[in-house]
mmCIF file of C-alpha atoms in Angstrom:
data_model
loop_
_atom_site.group_PDB
_atom_site.id
_atom_site.type_symbol
_atom_site.label_atom_id
_atom_site.label_comp_id
_atom_site.label_asym_id
_atom_site.label_seq_id
_atom_site.Cartn_x
_atom_site.Cartn_y
_atom_site.Cartn_z
ATOM 1 C CA ILE A 234 -28.836 19.180 17.273
ATOM 2 C CA PRO A 235 -26.705 16.315 15.880
ATOM 3 C CA PHE A 236 -24.317 16.984 13.051
ATOM 4 C CA VAL A 237 -25.887 16.112 9.699
ATOM 5 C CA PRO A 238 -23.537 16.697 6.775
ATOM 6 C CA THR A 239 -24.751 18.402 3.661
ATOM 7 C CA PRO A 240 -24.378 16.541 0.333
ATOM 8 C CA ASP A 241 -21.133 18.413 -0.433
ATOM 9 C CA GLU A 242 -19.734 17.586 3.018
ATOM 10 C CA ARG A 243 -20.861 13.986 2.667
ATOM 11 C CA PHE A 244 -18.929 13.623 -0.595
ATOM 12 C CA THR A 245 -15.811 15.110 1.031
ATOM 13 C CA LEU A 246 -16.158 12.739 3.991
ATOM 14 C CA ILE A 247 -16.498 9.704 1.735
ATOM 15 C CA VAL A 248 -13.479 10.675 -0.377
ATOM 16 C CA SER A 249 -11.447 11.319 2.791
ATOM 17 C CA CYS A 250 -12.401 7.933 4.237
ATOM 18 C CA VAL A 251 -11.453 6.155 1.007
ATOM 19 C CA ILE A 252 -8.076 7.927 0.914
ATOM 20 C CA ILE A 253 -7.409 7.093 4.577
ATOM 21 C CA PHE A 254 -8.347 3.453 3.961
ATOM 22 C CA LEU A 255 -5.971 3.227 0.984
ATOM 23 C CA ILE A 256 -3.123 4.823 2.927
ATOM 24 C CA PHE A 257 -3.604 2.517 5.921
ATOM 25 C CA THR A 258 -3.773 -0.506 3.601
ATOM 26 C CA GLY A 259 -0.506 0.443 1.887
ATOM 27 C CA VAL A 260 1.319 1.241 5.110
ATOM 28 C CA GLY A 261 -0.027 -1.959 6.682
ATOM 29 C CA TYR A 262 1.275 -4.004 3.754
ATOM 30 C CA LEU A 263 4.721 -2.393 4.045
ATOM 31 C CA LEU A 264 4.744 -2.993 7.806
ATOM 32 C CA GLY A 265 3.910 -6.663 7.310
ATOM 33 C CA PHE A 266 6.501 -7.060 4.565
ATOM 34 C CA HIS A 267 9.256 -5.484 6.648
ATOM 35 C CA LEU A 268 8.324 -7.509 9.717
ATOM 36 C CA ASN A 269 8.595 -10.615 7.546
ATOM 37 C CA LEU A 270 12.050 -9.515 6.383
ATOM 38 C CA ILE A 271 13.195 -8.863 9.955
ATOM 39 C CA LEU A 272 11.857 -12.139 11.307
ATOM 40 C CA THR A 273 13.459 -14.144 8.487
ATOM 41 C CA ALA A 274 16.765 -12.175 8.497
ATOM 42 C CA GLN A 275 16.597 -11.033 4.877
ATOM 43 C CA THR A 276 17.108 -7.889 2.880
ATOM 44 C CA THR A 277 14.674 -6.891 0.153
ATOM 45 C CA ILE A 278 17.202 -7.868 -2.532
ATOM 46 C CA GLU A 279 17.737 -11.294 -0.979
ATOM 47 C CA HIS A 280 13.994 -11.772 -0.693
ATOM 48 C CA SER A 281 13.236 -11.078 -4.341
ATOM 49 C CA ALA A 282 16.257 -12.869 -5.815
ATOM 50 C CA GLN A 283 16.049 -15.978 -3.639
ATOM 51 C CA LYS A 284 12.296 -16.245 -4.060
ATOM 52 C CA LYS A 285 12.607 -16.169 -7.863
ATOM 53 C CA ASP A 286 15.359 -18.799 -7.836
ATOM 54 C CA ALA A 287 13.388 -21.080 -5.535
ATOM 55 C CA GLU A 288 10.232 -20.744 -7.650
ATOM 56 C CA ARG A 289 12.198 -21.494 -10.813
ATOM 57 C CA LEU A 290 13.657 -24.650 -9.256
ATOM 58 C CA GLY A 291 10.378 -25.627 -7.643
ATOM 59 C CA LYS A 292 11.926 -25.893 -4.188
ATOM 60 C CA PRO A 293 11.047 -24.197 -0.920
ATOM 61 C CA TRP A 294 13.760 -21.767 0.115
ATOM 62 C CA ARG A 295 14.933 -20.966 3.621
ATOM 63 C CA ASN A 296 17.511 -18.315 4.432
ATOM 64 C CA PRO A 297 20.664 -20.068 5.714
ATOM 65 C CA TYR A 298 21.489 -17.062 7.941
ATOM 66 C CA SER A 299 18.104 -17.014 9.606
ATOM 67 C CA LEU A 300 17.974 -18.001 13.228
ATOM 68 C CA ARG A 301 14.600 -18.499 14.843
ATOM 69 C CA TRP A 302 12.314 -15.449 14.610
ATOM 70 C CA ARG A 303 13.044 -14.329 18.180
ATOM 71 C CA GLN A 304 16.819 -14.318 17.652
ATOM 72 C CA ASN A 305 16.377 -12.475 14.335
ATOM 73 C CA TRP A 306 14.322 -9.811 16.137
ATOM 74 C CA GLN A 307 16.970 -9.512 18.857
ATOM 75 C CA LEU A 308 19.744 -9.130 16.270
ATOM 76 C CA VAL A 309 17.956 -6.113 14.828
ATOM 77 C CA TYR A 310 16.408 -4.488 17.920
ATOM 78 C CA GLY A 311 18.406 -5.878 20.841
ATOM 79 C CA SER A 312 17.434 -8.163 23.667
ATOM 80 C CA GLN A 313 15.165 -5.743 25.515
ATOM 81 C CA HIS A 314 11.407 -5.995 25.658
ATOM 82 C CA PRO A 315 9.972 -6.141 22.091
ATOM 83 C CA LEU A 316 7.810 -3.069 22.647
ATOM 84 C CA LEU A 317 10.934 -1.004 23.348
ATOM 85 C CA ALA A 318 11.816 -1.394 19.664
ATOM 86 C CA VAL A 319 9.329 1.335 18.742
ATOM 87 C CA LEU A 320 10.926 3.869 21.094
ATOM 88 C CA PRO A 321 13.880 6.051 20.118
ATOM 89 C CA SER A 322 17.284 4.626 20.966
ATOM 90 C CA ASN A 323 20.396 6.400 22.198
ATOM 91 C CA ARG A 324 22.897 3.849 20.893
#
């Protein structure tokens, strides 16, 4: 017999799925934002302040300390394989 949820269980499942979707959306946004900061060699304060100044002046802004995205990644996580960045480090 396949599992058929009752109306009460169905409501709980729908609410749970909505909550999970919202959490994954928020965490995904934060992941993307922080990857952007890493790849452009910025802090959150630099990002917000420099972006506002550039918008006010109507000019595109580029971080003067930013190397290419690969070198920025290596400055933060080292020169190993990029997937090793998600593993714990002993340094």
